[in-house]
Amino acid sequence: MEGGCTCRQLRYRVEGAPLIVHACHCTWCQRETGTVHALNALYEADHVIHTAGEPEIVYTPSASGRGQLIARCPTCRVAIWSNYPEAGAAVRFVRVGTLDTPERCPPDIHIYTSTKLPWVVLPPGAKAVPEFYDTADVWPAESRARVRAMRQRLREQAAVPDPADPGS
């Protein structure tokens, strides 16, 4: 799939299926996106290929106090993806709405529904949790295997976190 920002200065391609797709209803995501929830498709960073332009990486505070790094178009300021400290720089949370075909990434799970706006109605049968979840209970086996493989590749590359990078 391909995607990009509004002004088309930034373009990217994602390879393969996402690890998982979150619809996050936390109040921080509501504020940051200016809407009822964030919809993020999680991909290994090396599966998100920039094909035009380079994003500006912006540090943004978060509820955890550890912040997040948001990749934005330097011109139109649209957020393309984020890195959160919990996942580090190795996993990008791609904003589904920036994909050319966002309909291909419906949410696998709705998270932080305890702060969901009361008039938002989830579809019947939608998987939802009041806060977060245990990855082992929710992620498909294939996605967990991809993360194990990614971690192994990083160990082999002797990746060292950058202390100046709150998302690493």
mmCIF file with all atom_site columns, C-alpha atoms in Angstrom, residues 52-168:
data_model
loop_
_atom_site.group_PDB
_atom_site.id
_atom_site.type_symbol
_atom_site.label_atom_id
_atom_site.label_alt_id
_atom_site.label_comp_id
_atom_site.label_asym_id
_atom_site.label_entity_id
_atom_site.label_seq_id
_atom_site.pdbx_PDB_ins_code
_atom_site.Cartn_x
_atom_site.Cartn_y
_atom_site.Cartn_z
_atom_site.occupancy
_atom_site.B_iso_or_equiv
_atom_site.pdbx_formal_charge
_atom_site.auth_seq_id
_atom_site.auth_comp_id
_atom_site.auth_asym_id
_atom_site.auth_atom_id
_atom_site.pdbx_PDB_model_num
ATOM 1   C CA . ALA A 1 52  ? 9.265   11.088  -1.770 1.00 0.00 ? 52  ALA A CA 1
ATOM 2   C CA . GLY A 1 53  ? 10.360  13.706  0.732  1.00 0.00 ? 53  GLY A CA 1
ATOM 3   C CA . GLU A 1 54  ? 11.541  13.308  4.292  1.00 0.00 ? 54  GLU A CA 1
ATOM 4   C CA . PRO A 1 55  ? 9.382   13.941  7.346  1.00 0.00 ? 55  PRO A CA 1
ATOM 5   C CA . GLU A 1 56  ? 10.187  16.317  10.146 1.00 0.00 ? 56  GLU A CA 1
ATOM 6   C CA . ILE A 1 57  ? 10.361  14.405  13.432 1.00 0.00 ? 57  ILE A CA 1
ATOM 7   C CA . VAL A 1 58  ? 8.506   16.283  16.174 1.00 0.00 ? 58  VAL A CA 1
ATOM 8   C CA . TYR A 1 59  ? 8.623   15.361  19.872 1.00 0.00 ? 59  TYR A CA 1
ATOM 9   C CA . THR A 1 60  ? 5.117   15.502  21.356 1.00 0.00 ? 60  THR A CA 1
ATOM 10  C CA . PRO A 1 61  ? 4.175   14.953  25.029 1.00 0.00 ? 61  PRO A CA 1
ATOM 11  C CA . SER A 1 62  ? 2.062   11.914  25.901 1.00 0.00 ? 62  SER A CA 1
ATOM 12  C CA . ALA A 1 63  ? 0.023   10.622  28.842 1.00 0.00 ? 63  ALA A CA 1
ATOM 13  C CA . SER A 1 64  ? 2.886   8.336   29.895 1.00 0.00 ? 64  SER A CA 1
ATOM 14  C CA . GLY A 1 65  ? 5.148   11.351  30.365 1.00 0.00 ? 65  GLY A CA 1
ATOM 15  C CA . ARG A 1 66  ? 7.651   9.746   27.978 1.00 0.00 ? 66  ARG A CA 1
ATOM 16  C CA . GLY A 1 67  ? 6.372   11.462  24.838 1.00 0.00 ? 67  GLY A CA 1
ATOM 17  C CA . GLN A 1 68  ? 6.200   10.260  21.276 1.00 0.00 ? 68  GLN A CA 1
ATOM 18  C CA . LEU A 1 69  ? 7.988   11.158  18.062 1.00 0.00 ? 69  LEU A CA 1
ATOM 19  C CA . ILE A 1 70  ? 5.657   12.154  15.248 1.00 0.00 ? 70  ILE A CA 1
ATOM 20  C CA . ALA A 1 71  ? 6.800   12.190  11.618 1.00 0.00 ? 71  ALA A CA 1
ATOM 21  C CA . ARG A 1 72  ? 5.113   15.176  9.973  1.00 0.00 ? 72  ARG A CA 1
ATOM 22  C CA . CYS A 1 73  ? 5.259   16.731  6.562  1.00 0.00 ? 73  CYS A CA 1
ATOM 23  C CA . PRO A 1 74  ? 7.370   19.882  6.944  1.00 0.00 ? 74  PRO A CA 1
ATOM 24  C CA . THR A 1 75  ? 5.004   21.730  4.586  1.00 0.00 ? 75  THR A CA 1
ATOM 25  C CA . CYS A 1 76  ? 1.388   20.715  5.325  1.00 0.00 ? 76  CYS A CA 1
ATOM 26  C CA . ARG A 1 77  ? 2.171   19.363  8.855  1.00 0.00 ? 77  ARG A CA 1
ATOM 27  C CA . VAL A 1 78  ? 0.126   16.146  8.404  1.00 0.00 ? 78  VAL A CA 1
ATOM 28  C CA . ALA A 1 79  ? 1.229   13.365  10.777 1.00 0.00 ? 79  ALA A CA 1
ATOM 29  C CA . ILE A 1 80  ? 2.309   10.271  8.820  1.00 0.00 ? 80  ILE A CA 1
ATOM 30  C CA . TRP A 1 81  ? 3.537   7.963   11.623 1.00 0.00 ? 81  TRP A CA 1
ATOM 31  C CA . SER A 1 82  ? 4.675   7.945   15.246 1.00 0.00 ? 82  SER A CA 1
ATOM 32  C CA . ASN A 1 83  ? 7.170   6.123   17.421 1.00 0.00 ? 83  ASN A CA 1
ATOM 33  C CA . TYR A 1 84  ? 6.194   5.467   21.038 1.00 0.00 ? 84  TYR A CA 1
ATOM 34  C CA . PRO A 1 85  ? 8.744   4.652   23.768 1.00 0.00 ? 85  PRO A CA 1
ATOM 35  C CA . GLU A 1 86  ? 7.118   1.292   24.505 1.00 0.00 ? 86  GLU A CA 1
ATOM 36  C CA . ALA A 1 87  ? 7.866   0.054   20.965 1.00 0.00 ? 87  ALA A CA 1
ATOM 37  C CA . GLY A 1 88  ? 10.912  2.218   20.294 1.00 0.00 ? 88  GLY A CA 1
ATOM 38  C CA . ALA A 1 89  ? 12.187  3.292   16.899 1.00 0.00 ? 89  ALA A CA 1
ATOM 39  C CA . ALA A 1 90  ? 11.723  -0.209  15.483 1.00 0.00 ? 90  ALA A CA 1
ATOM 40  C CA . VAL A 1 91  ? 7.915   0.030   15.157 1.00 0.00 ? 91  VAL A CA 1
ATOM 41  C CA . ARG A 1 92  ? 6.065   2.797   13.362 1.00 0.00 ? 92  ARG A CA 1
ATOM 42  C CA . PHE A 1 93  ? 2.449   3.565   14.118 1.00 0.00 ? 93  PHE A CA 1
ATOM 43  C CA . VAL A 1 94  ? 1.289   4.586   10.628 1.00 0.00 ? 94  VAL A CA 1
ATOM 44  C CA . ARG A 1 95  ? -1.734  6.887   10.510 1.00 0.00 ? 95  ARG A CA 1
ATOM 45  C CA . VAL A 1 96  ? -4.262  4.834   8.529  1.00 0.00 ? 96  VAL A CA 1
ATOM 46  C CA . GLY A 1 97  ? -5.933  7.968   7.177  1.00 0.00 ? 97  GLY A CA 1
ATOM 47  C CA . THR A 1 98  ? -2.746  8.840   5.263  1.00 0.00 ? 98  THR A CA 1
ATOM 48  C CA . LEU A 1 99  ? -2.915  5.603   3.247  1.00 0.00 ? 99  LEU A CA 1
ATOM 49  C CA . ASP A 1 100 ? -4.295  5.881   -0.289 1.00 0.00 ? 100 ASP A CA 1
ATOM 50  C CA . THR A 1 101 ? -6.546  2.902   0.530  1.00 0.00 ? 101 THR A CA 1
ATOM 51  C CA . PRO A 1 102 ? -7.355  3.274   4.246  1.00 0.00 ? 102 PRO A CA 1
ATOM 52  C CA . GLU A 1 103 ? -10.310 0.920   3.902  1.00 0.00 ? 103 GLU A CA 1
ATOM 53  C CA . ARG A 1 104 ? -7.777  -1.922  3.756  1.00 0.00 ? 104 ARG A CA 1
ATOM 54  C CA . CYS A 1 105 ? -6.823  -1.342  7.417  1.00 0.00 ? 105 CYS A CA 1
ATOM 55  C CA . PRO A 1 106 ? -9.905  -1.590  9.636  1.00 0.00 ? 106 PRO A CA 1
ATOM 56  C CA . PRO A 1 107 ? -9.195  -1.681  13.375 1.00 0.00 ? 107 PRO A CA 1
ATOM 57  C CA . ASP A 1 108 ? -8.349  -5.054  14.882 1.00 0.00 ? 108 ASP A CA 1
ATOM 58  C CA . ILE A 1 109 ? -9.005  -3.697  18.359 1.00 0.00 ? 109 ILE A CA 1
ATOM 59  C CA . HIS A 1 110 ? -10.360 -0.566  20.032 1.00 0.00 ? 110 HIS A CA 1
ATOM 60  C CA . ILE A 1 111 ? -8.193  0.460   22.983 1.00 0.00 ? 111 ILE A CA 1
ATOM 61  C CA . TYR A 1 112 ? -8.722  2.872   25.883 1.00 0.00 ? 112 TYR A CA 1
ATOM 62  C CA . THR A 1 113 ? -12.463 2.685   25.409 1.00 0.00 ? 113 THR A CA 1
ATOM 63  C CA . SER A 1 114 ? -12.910 3.785   29.037 1.00 0.00 ? 114 SER A CA 1
ATOM 64  C CA . THR A 1 115 ? -12.395 7.319   27.682 1.00 0.00 ? 115 THR A CA 1
ATOM 65  C CA . LYS A 1 116 ? -14.267 6.788   24.408 1.00 0.00 ? 116 LYS A CA 1
ATOM 66  C CA . LEU A 1 117 ? -16.674 9.619   23.725 1.00 0.00 ? 117 LEU A CA 1
ATOM 67  C CA . PRO A 1 118 ? -20.131 8.445   24.822 1.00 0.00 ? 118 PRO A CA 1
ATOM 68  C CA . TRP A 1 119 ? -21.757 8.997   21.425 1.00 0.00 ? 119 TRP A CA 1
ATOM 69  C CA . VAL A 1 120 ? -19.194 6.850   19.576 1.00 0.00 ? 120 VAL A CA 1
ATOM 70  C CA . VAL A 1 121 ? -20.814 3.472   18.914 1.00 0.00 ? 121 VAL A CA 1
ATOM 71  C CA . LEU A 1 122 ? -18.524 0.557   18.160 1.00 0.00 ? 122 LEU A CA 1
ATOM 72  C CA . PRO A 1 123 ? -19.654 -1.989  15.573 1.00 0.00 ? 123 PRO A CA 1
ATOM 73  C CA . PRO A 1 124 ? -21.290 -5.153  16.956 1.00 0.00 ? 124 PRO A CA 1
ATOM 74  C CA . GLY A 1 125 ? -18.635 -7.757  17.667 1.00 0.00 ? 125 GLY A CA 1
ATOM 75  C CA . ALA A 1 126 ? -15.754 -5.258  17.610 1.00 0.00 ? 126 ALA A CA 1
ATOM 76  C CA . LYS A 1 127 ? -12.876 -6.288  19.860 1.00 0.00 ? 127 LYS A CA 1
ATOM 77  C CA . ALA A 1 128 ? -12.515 -3.597  22.528 1.00 0.00 ? 128 ALA A CA 1
ATOM 78  C CA . VAL A 1 129 ? -10.734 -3.142  25.857 1.00 0.00 ? 129 VAL A CA 1
ATOM 79  C CA . PRO A 1 130 ? -11.145 -0.428  28.497 1.00 0.00 ? 130 PRO A CA 1
ATOM 80  C CA . GLU A 1 131 ? -7.410  0.350   28.620 1.00 0.00 ? 131 GLU A CA 1
ATOM 81  C CA . PHE A 1 132 ? -4.581  -1.608  26.940 1.00 0.00 ? 132 PHE A CA 1
ATOM 82  C CA . TYR A 1 133 ? -4.084  -5.363  26.581 1.00 0.00 ? 133 TYR A CA 1
ATOM 83  C CA . ASP A 1 134 ? -1.569  -8.167  26.801 1.00 0.00 ? 134 ASP A CA 1
ATOM 84  C CA . THR A 1 135 ? 0.021   -8.574  23.363 1.00 0.00 ? 135 THR A CA 1
ATOM 85  C CA . ALA A 1 136 ? 0.240   -12.359 23.777 1.00 0.00 ? 136 ALA A CA 1
ATOM 86  C CA . ASP A 1 137 ? -3.555  -12.489 24.164 1.00 0.00 ? 137 ASP A CA 1
ATOM 87  C CA . VAL A 1 138 ? -4.449  -10.200 21.252 1.00 0.00 ? 138 VAL A CA 1
ATOM 88  C CA . TRP A 1 139 ? -1.816  -10.195 18.515 1.00 0.00 ? 139 TRP A CA 1
ATOM 89  C CA . PRO A 1 140 ? -1.939  -12.912 15.863 1.00 0.00 ? 140 PRO A CA 1
ATOM 90  C CA . ALA A 1 141 ? 0.828   -15.529 16.117 1.00 0.00 ? 141 ALA A CA 1
ATOM 91  C CA . GLU A 1 142 ? 2.299   -14.347 12.796 1.00 0.00 ? 142 GLU A CA 1
ATOM 92  C CA . SER A 1 143 ? 2.660   -10.766 14.109 1.00 0.00 ? 143 SER A CA 1
ATOM 93  C CA . ARG A 1 144 ? 4.301   -11.950 17.327 1.00 0.00 ? 144 ARG A CA 1
ATOM 94  C CA . ALA A 1 145 ? 6.735   -14.025 15.211 1.00 0.00 ? 145 ALA A CA 1
ATOM 95  C CA . ARG A 1 146 ? 7.547   -10.972 13.067 1.00 0.00 ? 146 ARG A CA 1
ATOM 96  C CA . VAL A 1 147 ? 8.352   -8.956  16.196 1.00 0.00 ? 147 VAL A CA 1
ATOM 97  C CA . ARG A 1 148 ? 10.607  -11.739 17.513 1.00 0.00 ? 148 ARG A CA 1
ATOM 98  C CA . ALA A 1 149 ? 12.415  -11.794 14.154 1.00 0.00 ? 149 ALA A CA 1
ATOM 99  C CA . MET A 1 150 ? 12.727  -7.998  14.172 1.00 0.00 ? 150 MET A CA 1
ATOM 100 C CA . ARG A 1 151 ? 14.210  -8.051  17.671 1.00 0.00 ? 151 ARG A CA 1
ATOM 101 C CA . GLN A 1 152 ? 16.676  -10.728 16.612 1.00 0.00 ? 152 GLN A CA 1
ATOM 102 C CA . ARG A 1 153 ? 17.756  -8.640  13.579 1.00 0.00 ? 153 ARG A CA 1
ATOM 103 C CA . LEU A 1 154 ? 18.258  -5.630  15.860 1.00 0.00 ? 154 LEU A CA 1
ATOM 104 C CA . ARG A 1 155 ? 20.352  -7.672  18.289 1.00 0.00 ? 155 ARG A CA 1
ATOM 105 C CA . GLU A 1 156 ? 22.460  -8.937  15.412 1.00 0.00 ? 156 GLU A CA 1
ATOM 106 C CA . GLN A 1 157 ? 22.972  -5.397  14.171 1.00 0.00 ? 157 GLN A CA 1
ATOM 107 C CA . ALA A 1 158 ? 23.954  -4.440  17.728 1.00 0.00 ? 158 ALA A CA 1
ATOM 108 C CA . ALA A 1 159 ? 21.495  -1.563  17.664 1.00 0.00 ? 159 ALA A CA 1
ATOM 109 C CA . VAL A 1 160 ? 22.144  0.746   20.584 1.00 0.00 ? 160 VAL A CA 1
ATOM 110 C CA . PRO A 1 161 ? 19.349  3.090   21.728 1.00 0.00 ? 161 PRO A CA 1
ATOM 111 C CA . ASP A 1 162 ? 20.059  6.769   21.251 1.00 0.00 ? 162 ASP A CA 1
ATOM 112 C CA . PRO A 1 163 ? 19.714  8.466   24.676 1.00 0.00 ? 163 PRO A CA 1
ATOM 113 C CA . ALA A 1 164 ? 18.846  11.741  22.919 1.00 0.00 ? 164 ALA A CA 1
ATOM 114 C CA . ASP A 1 165 ? 15.896  10.038  21.187 1.00 0.00 ? 165 ASP A CA 1
ATOM 115 C CA . PRO A 1 166 ? 12.915  9.566   23.562 1.00 0.00 ? 166 PRO A CA 1
ATOM 116 C CA . GLY A 1 167 ? 11.379  7.123   21.060 1.00 0.00 ? 167 GLY A CA 1
ATOM 117 C CA . SER A 1 168 ? 14.331  4.750   21.009 1.00 0.00 ? 168 SER A CA 1
#
